[in-house]
Coordinates of C-alpha atoms and ligand atoms in Angstrom, one line a residue:
M1 CA 96.2 76.0 136.4
Q2 CA 94.4 78.9 137.8
I3 CA 95.4 82.5 137.2
T4 CA 95.8 84.3 140.5
G5 CA 97.4 87.7 139.6
E6 CA 100.7 86.7 141.3
M7 CA 104.3 87.0 140.1
V8 CA 107.1 84.5 140.0
I9 CA 110.1 85.4 142.1
G10 CA 112.5 82.4 142.2
Q11 CA 110.5 79.5 143.6
S12 CA 108.0 81.9 145.4
I13 CA 104.6 83.0 144.1
V14 CA 104.3 86.6 145.2
R15 CA 101.4 89.1 145.1
G16 CA 102.8 92.6 144.2
T17 CA 101.6 95.3 146.6
A18 CA 102.7 98.4 144.8
S19 CA 99.3 98.7 142.9
T20 CA 96.8 96.6 141.0
V21 CA 95.7 96.3 137.4
R22 CA 93.4 94.1 135.3
A23 CA 94.1 92.7 131.9
I24 CA 92.0 94.1 129.0
D25 CA 89.9 92.2 126.5
P26 CA 90.7 94.4 123.4
S27 CA 87.7 93.0 121.4
K28 CA 85.4 94.7 124.0
N29 CA 87.8 97.2 125.5
A30 CA 86.7 95.7 128.9
P31 CA 88.7 94.5 131.9
I32 CA 89.1 90.8 132.6
E33 CA 89.5 89.1 136.0
P34 CA 91.5 88.6 138.1
E35 CA 93.3 91.6 139.6
F36 CA 97.1 91.5 139.2
G37 CA 99.4 92.9 142.0
L38 CA 102.2 95.0 140.6
A39 CA 105.8 94.8 141.8
G40 CA 107.5 97.6 143.8
N41 CA 111.2 98.1 144.3
A42 CA 111.5 95.4 147.0
E43 CA 110.3 92.7 144.6
V44 CA 112.8 93.9 141.9
E45 CA 115.6 93.7 144.5
T46 CA 114.6 90.2 145.6
A47 CA 114.5 88.9 142.0
C48 CA 117.9 90.5 141.3
A49 CA 119.4 89.1 144.5
L50 CA 118.2 85.6 143.6
A51 CA 119.5 85.9 140.0
E52 CA 122.9 87.0 141.3
Q53 CA 123.0 84.0 143.7
A54 CA 122.0 81.6 140.9
F55 CA 124.4 82.9 138.3
D56 CA 127.6 81.1 139.1
T57 CA 125.9 77.7 139.6
Y58 CA 123.6 78.1 136.6
R59 CA 126.2 79.2 134.1
E60 CA 128.3 76.1 134.9
T61 CA 125.5 73.6 134.6
T62 CA 126.5 71.0 132.0
L63 CA 125.4 71.4 128.4
E64 CA 123.1 68.4 128.8
Q65 CA 121.5 69.8 132.0
R66 CA 120.8 73.1 130.3
A67 CA 119.4 71.5 127.2
V68 CA 117.0 69.3 129.3
F69 CA 115.9 72.5 131.2
L70 CA 114.9 74.2 127.9
E71 CA 113.1 71.1 126.8
T72 CA 111.3 70.9 130.2
I73 CA 110.1 74.5 129.8
A74 CA 108.7 73.5 126.4
D75 CA 107.0 70.5 127.8
N76 CA 105.5 72.5 130.7
I77 CA 104.1 75.1 128.3
V78 CA 102.5 72.4 126.2
A79 CA 101.0 70.9 129.3
L80 CA 99.1 74.2 130.0
G81 CA 96.9 73.0 127.1
S82 CA 93.8 75.0 126.2
T83 CA 94.0 77.1 129.4
L84 CA 96.9 79.0 127.9
I85 CA 95.4 79.5 124.4
E86 CA 92.0 80.6 125.8
R87 CA 93.6 83.2 128.1
A88 CA 95.8 84.5 125.3
M89 CA 92.8 84.8 123.0
A90 CA 90.9 86.8 125.6
E91 CA 93.8 89.1 126.3
T92 CA 95.1 89.8 122.8
G93 CA 92.2 89.3 120.4
L94 CA 94.4 87.0 118.4
P95 CA 92.6 83.9 116.9
Q96 CA 93.0 80.4 118.2
A97 CA 94.9 79.1 115.2
R98 CA 97.4 81.9 115.3
L99 CA 98.1 81.3 119.0
E100 CA 98.4 77.6 118.6
G101 CA 100.9 78.2 115.8
E102 CA 102.7 80.7 118.1
R103 CA 102.8 78.1 120.9
G104 CA 104.4 75.7 118.4
R105 CA 106.9 78.3 117.5
T106 CA 107.8 79.0 121.1
V107 CA 108.3 75.3 121.9
G108 CA 110.3 75.0 118.7
Q109 CA 112.6 77.9 119.7
L110 CA 113.2 76.3 123.1
K111 CA 114.0 73.0 121.4
L112 CA 116.3 74.7 118.8
F113 CA 118.3 76.3 121.7
A114 CA 118.4 72.9 123.5
K115 CA 120.1 71.6 120.3
V116 CA 122.4 74.6 120.1
V117 CA 123.5 74.0 123.7
R118 CA 124.1 70.3 123.2
D119 CA 126.2 71.0 120.1
G120 CA 128.4 73.4 122.1
N121 CA 129.6 75.3 119.1
F122 CA 128.3 78.5 120.7
L123 CA 131.2 78.2 123.1
D124 CA 133.6 79.0 120.2
A125 CA 136.3 76.8 121.9
T126 CA 139.6 77.9 120.4
I127 CA 143.1 76.8 121.3
D128 CA 146.4 78.3 120.2
S129 CA 149.1 76.0 121.5
A130 CA 152.2 77.3 123.2
L131 CA 155.2 77.8 121.0
P132 CA 158.0 77.9 123.5
D133 CA 160.7 77.9 120.8
R134 CA 159.3 80.7 118.7
A135 CA 161.8 83.5 118.1
P136 CA 162.2 86.2 119.0
L137 CA 159.5 85.6 121.6
P138 CA 157.8 82.4 122.7
R139 CA 154.0 82.2 122.4
P140 CA 152.1 81.3 125.5
D141 CA 149.3 78.7 125.6
L142 CA 146.1 80.6 124.8
R143 CA 142.6 79.2 124.9
L144 CA 139.3 80.9 124.4
R145 CA 135.7 80.0 125.3
K146 CA 132.6 82.1 125.6
I147 CA 130.8 82.4 129.0
A148 CA 127.5 83.8 130.0
L149 CA 127.2 87.6 130.5
G150 CA 125.2 87.5 133.7
P151 CA 121.6 88.0 134.7
V152 CA 119.5 89.3 131.8
A153 CA 116.3 91.5 131.9
V154 CA 113.8 90.6 129.3
F155 CA 111.0 92.9 128.2
G156 CA 108.4 90.8 126.3
A157 CA 106.7 92.0 123.2
S158 CA 103.0 92.9 123.0
N159 CA 102.5 91.4 119.6
F160 CA 103.8 87.9 120.3
P161 CA 102.3 86.9 123.7
L162 CA 104.2 83.6 123.6
A163 CA 107.0 83.5 121.1
F164 CA 108.5 86.9 122.0
S165 CA 107.4 87.1 125.6
V166 CA 108.0 85.3 129.0
A167 CA 109.5 82.1 127.5
G168 CA 110.1 83.6 124.0
G169 CA 113.3 84.0 122.0
D170 CA 115.1 86.4 124.3
T171 CA 114.5 84.3 127.4
A172 CA 115.3 81.0 125.6
S173 CA 118.6 82.3 124.1
A174 CA 119.6 83.9 127.4
L175 CA 118.9 80.8 129.4
A176 CA 120.7 78.7 126.7
A177 CA 123.8 81.0 127.1
G178 CA 123.8 80.3 130.9
C179 CA 122.2 83.6 132.0
P180 CA 119.5 83.8 134.7
V181 CA 116.5 85.7 133.4
I182 CA 114.2 88.3 135.0
V183 CA 111.2 89.0 132.8
K184 CA 109.2 92.3 133.0
A185 CA 105.9 90.9 131.7
H186 CA 104.0 93.0 129.2
G187 CA 100.8 94.5 130.5
A188 CA 99.0 93.4 127.3
H189 CA 98.9 89.7 128.4
L190 CA 99.3 89.5 132.1
G191 CA 97.4 86.2 132.6
T192 CA 99.2 84.5 129.7
S193 CA 102.5 85.7 131.3
E194 CA 101.5 84.3 134.6
L195 CA 100.7 80.9 133.2
V196 CA 104.0 80.7 131.2
G197 CA 106.0 82.2 134.1
K198 CA 104.7 79.4 136.4
A199 CA 105.6 76.8 133.7
V200 CA 109.2 78.1 133.6
Q201 CA 109.3 78.2 137.4
K202 CA 108.2 74.5 137.5
A203 CA 110.9 73.6 135.0
V204 CA 113.5 75.2 137.3
A205 CA 112.2 73.0 140.1
D206 CA 111.9 69.9 137.9
C207 CA 115.5 70.3 136.8
K208 CA 116.7 71.1 140.4
L209 CA 118.3 74.4 139.3
P210 CA 119.0 77.4 141.6
E211 CA 115.7 79.2 142.2
G212 CA 117.0 82.6 141.0
T213 CA 117.5 81.1 137.4
F214 CA 114.1 82.7 136.6
S215 CA 111.8 85.3 137.9
M216 CA 108.9 87.3 136.3
L217 CA 107.6 90.6 137.5
F218 CA 104.4 92.5 136.8
G219 CA 104.7 96.3 136.8
D220 CA 105.1 99.6 135.1
G221 CA 108.0 99.8 132.7
R222 CA 108.9 103.4 133.6
N223 CA 109.1 102.4 137.2
I224 CA 110.1 98.8 137.8
G225 CA 111.4 98.2 134.3
Q226 CA 113.8 101.1 134.7
R227 CA 114.7 100.0 138.2
L228 CA 115.5 96.5 136.8
V229 CA 117.8 97.8 134.0
G230 CA 119.5 100.1 136.5
S231 CA 120.3 97.2 138.9
P232 CA 124.0 96.4 139.1
T233 CA 123.0 92.7 138.9
I234 CA 121.6 92.9 135.4
K235 CA 124.3 92.5 132.7
A236 CA 122.2 92.7 129.5
V237 CA 118.7 93.6 128.3
G238 CA 116.5 92.0 125.7
F239 CA 113.6 94.2 124.5
T240 CA 110.9 94.2 121.8
G241 CA 108.6 97.2 121.5
S242 CA 108.4 100.8 120.6
R243 CA 111.3 103.0 119.5
A244 CA 110.7 105.3 122.5
G245 CA 110.7 102.5 125.0
G246 CA 113.8 100.9 123.5
V247 CA 115.7 104.2 123.3
A248 CA 114.8 105.0 127.0
L249 CA 116.3 101.7 128.1
M250 CA 119.4 102.2 126.0
H251 CA 119.9 105.6 127.7
T252 CA 119.4 104.0 131.2
A253 CA 121.8 101.2 130.4
A254 CA 124.4 103.6 129.0
A255 CA 124.2 105.9 132.0
R256 CA 124.8 103.2 134.6
A257 CA 128.1 103.2 136.5
E258 CA 128.7 99.9 134.6
P259 CA 127.0 100.4 131.2
I260 CA 125.5 97.2 129.7
P261 CA 124.3 96.1 126.3
V262 CA 120.7 96.5 125.3
Y263 CA 119.4 94.4 122.5
A264 CA 116.2 96.3 121.6
E265 CA 114.1 95.5 118.5
M266 CA 112.1 98.6 117.8
S267 CA 110.8 100.0 114.6
S268 CA 110.9 99.0 111.0
I269 CA 108.8 99.8 107.9
N270 CA 110.3 97.0 105.7
P271 CA 110.5 98.5 102.2
V272 CA 109.4 96.4 99.3
F273 CA 110.8 97.3 95.8
V274 CA 108.7 96.1 92.9
L275 CA 110.8 96.2 89.8
P276 CA 109.4 96.7 86.2
G277 CA 109.9 93.1 84.9
A278 CA 108.2 91.6 88.0
L279 CA 105.3 94.0 87.6
K280 CA 104.9 93.1 83.9
A281 CA 105.1 89.4 84.7
G282 CA 102.3 89.4 87.3
G283 CA 101.6 92.7 89.0
A284 CA 98.0 91.7 90.1
A285 CA 99.3 88.6 91.9
L286 CA 102.0 90.7 93.6
A287 CA 99.4 93.2 94.7
Q288 CA 97.3 90.5 96.3
G289 CA 100.3 88.9 98.1
F290 CA 101.4 92.3 99.4
V291 CA 97.9 93.2 100.8
D292 CA 97.7 89.7 102.4
S293 CA 101.1 90.3 104.1
L294 CA 100.1 93.8 105.1
T295 CA 96.9 92.8 106.8
M296 CA 98.0 89.5 108.3
G297 CA 97.6 89.7 112.1
V298 CA 96.1 93.2 111.7
G299 CA 99.4 94.4 110.5
Q300 CA 101.0 93.9 114.0
F301 CA 104.2 92.4 112.8
C302 CA 107.6 94.0 113.1
T303 CA 108.2 92.8 109.5
N304 CA 105.0 94.3 108.1
P305 CA 105.5 95.9 104.6
G306 CA 104.9 99.6 105.4
L307 CA 106.5 101.0 102.3
V308 CA 106.3 99.9 98.6
I309 CA 108.5 101.5 96.0
G310 CA 108.2 101.3 92.2
L311 CA 108.9 103.2 89.0
I312 CA 106.0 105.2 87.5
S313 CA 104.5 103.1 84.6
D314 CA 101.3 101.6 83.5
D315 CA 102.3 98.3 85.1
F316 CA 102.9 100.0 88.5
A317 CA 99.6 101.8 88.1
T318 CA 97.9 98.4 87.6
F319 CA 99.7 97.0 90.7
T320 CA 98.6 100.0 92.7
A321 CA 94.9 99.8 91.6
A322 CA 94.9 96.0 92.3
A323 CA 96.4 96.5 95.8
A324 CA 93.8 99.2 96.5
T325 CA 90.9 96.9 95.4
A326 CA 92.3 94.0 97.4
L327 CA 92.6 96.1 100.5
Q328 CA 88.9 97.1 100.3
A329 CA 88.0 93.5 100.8
K330 CA 89.9 93.2 104.1
G331 CA 87.8 93.2 107.2
A332 CA 88.7 95.2 110.4
G333 CA 90.7 93.2 112.9
T334 CA 91.0 93.7 116.7
M335 CA 94.4 95.3 117.7
L336 CA 96.3 94.0 120.7
T337 CA 95.7 96.8 123.1
P338 CA 93.8 100.1 123.4
G339 CA 97.2 101.9 123.4
I340 CA 98.4 100.2 120.1
H341 CA 95.0 101.0 118.6
K342 CA 95.2 104.6 119.6
A343 CA 98.8 104.9 118.2
Y344 CA 97.5 103.4 114.9
T345 CA 94.6 105.8 114.5
G346 CA 96.9 108.6 115.5
G347 CA 99.4 107.5 112.8
I348 CA 96.6 107.5 110.2
E349 CA 95.4 110.9 111.2
R350 CA 99.0 112.2 110.9
L351 CA 99.3 110.7 107.3
N352 CA 96.0 112.3 106.3
G353 CA 97.5 115.7 107.2
I354 CA 100.7 115.3 105.2
E355 CA 100.8 117.3 101.9
G356 CA 101.4 115.1 98.8
V357 CA 100.2 111.9 100.5
R358 CA 96.9 110.5 99.0
L359 CA 94.6 107.9 100.5
L360 CA 94.2 105.2 97.9
S361 CA 91.8 102.9 99.7
Q362 CA 90.7 101.6 103.1
G363 CA 89.6 98.2 104.4
Q364 CA 86.3 97.6 106.0
A365 CA 85.4 99.5 109.2
N366 CA 84.1 98.2 112.5
G367 CA 83.7 100.5 115.4
I368 CA 83.8 97.8 118.1
G369 CA 86.6 97.7 120.7
C370 CA 90.1 98.1 119.3
A371 CA 89.2 97.2 115.6
A372 CA 91.5 98.7 113.0
Q373 CA 90.7 99.7 109.5
A374 CA 93.4 98.9 107.0
A375 CA 94.7 101.8 104.9
L376 CA 96.8 102.3 101.7
Y377 CA 98.4 105.6 100.7
E378 CA 100.5 106.8 97.9
C379 CA 103.0 109.7 97.3
D380 CA 105.7 110.7 94.9
A381 CA 109.3 110.0 95.8
A382 CA 110.0 113.8 96.0
A383 CA 107.4 114.1 98.8
Y384 CA 108.7 111.0 100.5
L385 CA 112.3 112.2 100.4
S386 CA 111.4 115.6 101.8
T387 CA 109.0 114.5 104.6
P388 CA 110.8 112.9 107.7
A389 CA 107.5 112.0 109.3
L390 CA 106.9 109.4 106.5
E391 CA 109.8 107.4 108.0
E392 CA 107.9 106.7 111.2
E393 CA 106.4 103.3 111.7
I394 CA 102.7 103.1 111.8
F395 CA 102.2 99.8 113.7
G396 CA 99.2 98.2 112.0
P397 CA 97.7 97.5 108.6
C398 CA 98.8 100.7 106.8
S399 CA 101.3 101.1 104.0
L400 CA 102.6 103.8 101.7
I401 CA 103.3 103.3 98.0
V402 CA 106.1 105.6 96.7
R403 CA 106.2 106.4 93.0
C404 CA 109.7 107.1 91.5
K405 CA 110.3 108.8 88.2
D406 CA 113.4 106.8 87.4
Q407 CA 115.9 104.3 88.7
A408 CA 118.1 107.0 90.2
E409 CA 115.2 108.2 92.3
M410 CA 114.4 104.6 93.4
L411 CA 118.0 104.3 94.6
Q412 CA 117.8 107.6 96.3
V413 CA 114.7 106.3 98.3
A414 CA 116.7 103.1 99.1
K415 CA 119.5 105.2 100.5
H416 CA 117.1 107.5 102.4
V417 CA 115.3 104.9 104.5
E418 CA 116.4 104.3 108.0
G419 CA 117.7 100.9 109.3
Q420 CA 115.3 98.0 108.7
L421 CA 114.7 94.5 109.8
T422 CA 114.0 93.5 106.2
A423 CA 114.2 94.8 102.6
T424 CA 112.3 93.0 99.8
V425 CA 112.8 93.0 96.1
H426 CA 110.4 91.6 93.5
A427 CA 112.4 91.0 90.4
V428 CA 112.7 88.7 87.3
A429 CA 115.8 88.1 85.3
A430 CA 115.1 91.2 83.2
D431 CA 115.4 93.3 86.4
S432 CA 118.9 92.0 87.2
A433 CA 120.7 95.3 86.5
I434 CA 118.5 97.4 88.8
A435 CA 118.3 94.7 91.4
G436 CA 122.1 94.5 91.4
A437 CA 122.3 98.3 91.8
L438 CA 119.9 98.2 94.8
L439 CA 121.6 95.3 96.6
P440 CA 124.6 97.1 98.1
T441 CA 122.4 99.8 99.5
L442 CA 119.9 97.3 100.9
E443 CA 122.8 95.4 102.6
R444 CA 123.7 98.6 104.4
K445 CA 120.1 99.1 105.5
A446 CA 118.6 95.8 106.5
G447 CA 119.2 92.6 108.5
R448 CA 117.4 90.4 106.0
I449 CA 117.1 90.8 102.2
L450 CA 114.3 88.9 100.5
F451 CA 113.7 88.3 96.8
N452 CA 110.2 87.5 95.5
A453 CA 108.6 86.9 98.9
Y454 CA 106.9 88.9 101.6
P455 CA 108.7 89.9 104.8
T456 CA 106.1 88.7 107.3
G457 CA 106.9 85.2 108.6
V458 CA 110.3 84.8 110.2
E459 CA 111.8 81.3 110.1
V460 CA 113.5 80.2 113.3
C461 CA 116.7 78.5 112.1
H462 CA 120.4 78.9 112.0
A463 CA 120.7 81.3 109.1
M464 CA 118.0 83.8 110.2
V465 CA 118.8 87.4 111.0
H466 CA 116.1 89.3 112.7
G467 CA 118.0 92.5 113.3
G468 CA 119.3 95.5 111.4
P469 CA 120.7 99.0 111.8
F470 CA 119.0 101.5 114.1
P471 CA 116.1 102.1 114.6
A472 CA 115.3 98.5 113.6
T473 CA 117.4 97.4 116.5
S474 CA 119.8 99.0 119.0
D475 CA 122.7 96.8 117.9
S476 CA 122.9 95.7 114.2
R477 CA 125.5 93.1 115.0
S478 CA 122.9 90.8 116.5
T479 CA 119.7 88.8 115.7
S480 CA 116.8 88.2 118.1
V481 CA 115.5 85.2 116.2
G482 CA 117.4 82.0 115.3
A483 CA 120.3 80.2 116.7
S484 CA 122.7 83.1 116.6
A485 CA 120.5 85.0 119.1
I486 CA 122.5 83.2 121.8
D487 CA 125.6 85.3 121.0
R488 CA 124.0 88.4 122.5
F489 CA 124.4 87.0 126.0
L490 CA 127.9 85.6 125.8
R491 CA 131.4 87.1 126.0
P492 CA 134.8 85.6 125.2
V493 CA 137.3 84.9 127.9
C494 CA 140.9 84.0 127.0
Y495 CA 142.8 81.7 129.4
Q496 CA 146.6 82.2 129.1
N497 CA 148.9 79.5 130.5
V498 CA 146.1 78.3 132.9
P499 CA 147.1 74.9 134.4
S500 CA 145.3 72.1 132.7
D501 CA 143.5 70.9 135.8
L502 CA 142.0 74.4 136.2
L503 CA 140.9 74.8 132.6
P504 CA 137.2 74.6 131.8
Q505 CA 136.2 71.3 130.2
A506 CA 135.6 73.0 126.8
L507 CA 139.3 73.8 126.6
Q508 CA 140.9 70.7 128.1
D509 CA 143.3 68.8 125.8
A510 CA 141.2 65.6 126.1
N511 CA 138.2 67.5 124.8
P512 CA 135.8 65.8 127.2
L513 CA 132.8 67.7 125.8
N514 CA 133.5 66.3 122.3
L515 CA 133.4 69.8 120.8
A516 CA 134.4 71.0 117.3
R517 CA 137.3 73.4 118.1
L518 CA 139.6 75.7 116.3
V519 CA 143.1 74.4 117.2
D520 CA 146.1 76.3 115.9
G521 CA 144.0 77.9 113.2
T522 CA 142.4 74.7 111.9
L523 CA 138.8 73.7 112.6
L524 CA 138.8 70.2 114.1
Q525 CA 135.5 68.5 113.9
A526 CA 134.0 66.9 117.1
P527 CA 135.4 63.3 117.3
A528 CA 132.9 60.7 116.2
K529 CA 131.0 59.3 119.2
Ligands
NAP1 P1 106.2 99.6 124.4 O1 105.3 100.7 124.8 O2 107.6 100.0 124.0 O3 106.3 98.6 125.6 C1 107.1 97.4 125.5 C2 107.6 97.1 126.9 O4 108.6 98.0 127.3 C3 106.5 97.1 128.0 O5 106.8 96.1 128.9 C4 106.6 98.5 128.6 O6 106.2 98.6 129.9 C5 108.1 98.7 128.5 N1 108.5 100.1 128.4 C6 108.0 101.0 127.5 N2 108.6 102.2 127.7 C7 109.5 102.1 128.7 C8 110.4 102.9 129.4 N3 110.5 104.2 129.0 N4 111.1 102.4 130.4 C9 111.0 101.1 130.7 N5 110.2 100.3 130.2 C10 109.4 100.7 129.2 O7 105.6 98.8 123.2 P2 104.2 98.1 123.0 O8 103.3 98.5 124.1 O9 104.4 96.7 122.9 O10 103.7 98.7 121.7 C11 103.7 100.0 121.4 C12 104.3 100.3 120.1 O11 105.6 99.6 120.0 C13 103.5 99.8 118.9 O12 102.5 100.7 118.5 C14 104.6 99.7 117.9 O13 104.9 100.9 117.3 C15 105.8 99.2 118.6 N6 106.0 97.8 118.6 C16 107.0 97.3 117.7 C17 107.3 96.0 117.7 C18 108.4 95.4 116.8 O14 108.5 94.2 116.7 N7 109.2 96.3 116.2 C19 106.5 95.1 118.4 C20 105.6 95.5 119.3 C21 105.3 96.9 119.3 P3 104.8 99.3 130.3 O15 103.8 98.8 129.3 O16 104.5 98.9 131.7 O17 105.1 100.7 130.1

């Protein structure tokens, strides 16, 4: 498939006329062909009108139809073959193996949601039967199911050009819920987005769904992204990116005549607590594992370990020295965009200017393109606790080691950090008391708590939570990875005394969808097929 610089609006391929832009190869900081036409307001309106037209038909497709649609998207992405991987490599600087792995993850997510849809448990079908003889008042017949919220705007992430982008987790979960999707493609991977957008468009046609089920626009976030979120058609937003961008969209969504939910994943520094027993048992190995996690993917993961906390001791000093040495061996890696590279070097400059923060070591330098040099810093807990700037995420391979004089100070640091996607504890049995004391605080701070592991690497499964209190996300009640991500795009409707022939299938007495249902307070499993 050829990349033409055109957008997907329903079943049309459209060249935006508002302005033009080229993708950038970050390894050379040089533009790549072709020229992409950016959307103006008219294209936003057309995509929204089509999504609105599609919604009522799409949301009532059968579970099987929707599952097949998700699987068809997955097949169409695989069918793009090496064209997709080569273009993504050129636009992101990410290596082939990583992108092939990410394609596998993207396809896996789509298939997971196909299974979630087929199972039907996400509908939360619930029946409370009428109790006409109840005194003093009879109970009516009450039935609940979840329905799709409406058309969803998705802002793909720069750091996952496939798995968190055009057909990534937000799109897959919104489509699974029954919501049409309009993607605002990320400027960091325009050609990749076009290829995947066309694969989704083809799946819409293959499955004979209404054309407005999916559109994808190129354009400036502050212009057409804002316009999209302001459109009365849009009923929810999925976003992964900067805190500033996520907060701007939250404000826009809240200021609408009809405010809507924004599920923004933004900023997290992912604290790692290394406890004394674990350090004694193997501090050098912990240090190597930490540095590997920190520098993986040039540190461009939302779960990157940007903060390490330990108690001042010889063992912690040994860990720190080993981490500093391990970091020096790490080569410079190309960052995703000139903007992200500039933000990283700016963050390093900021850290260098903060009193009480010491540079421990740096990775290897390479002045070419958007190459980033890893960096490791250290400070005392007192400096950390009194310097708000140290809370800010530096997106990239940079971390800060915080030295605490005692357990109380370590707890103080845990209480001080902002909301996080993850919090990690390295502990052995001898650390049980301090780990137990930390745990209640970490529960209040993070969406996922790990023991004796590293936070990078997010499993796509039913139990995963990739979320957390602000600023990790805009809504700590949700996850953007894993099966539960579908809940963000659903809302419950209760049907009271609705005649049986008008009830949705999920709630009919005969249970034609064969669902597990909560009936009069008892969970009844799906009848065996
Ligand atoms: P970004 O600047 O927030 O951009 C993300 C998307 O949101 C882009 O499509 C962007 O469009 C749009 N956008 C940004 N500001 C907007 C606004 N005010 N109104 C409407 N749309 C807006 O993030 P990025 O370019 O991906 O990376 C920049 C920084 O984000 C990184 O340095 C890092 O700190 C953070 N980041 C965090 C994660 C995470 O997982 N937590 C992932 C990636 C990045 P335009 O590009 O057209 O403006």
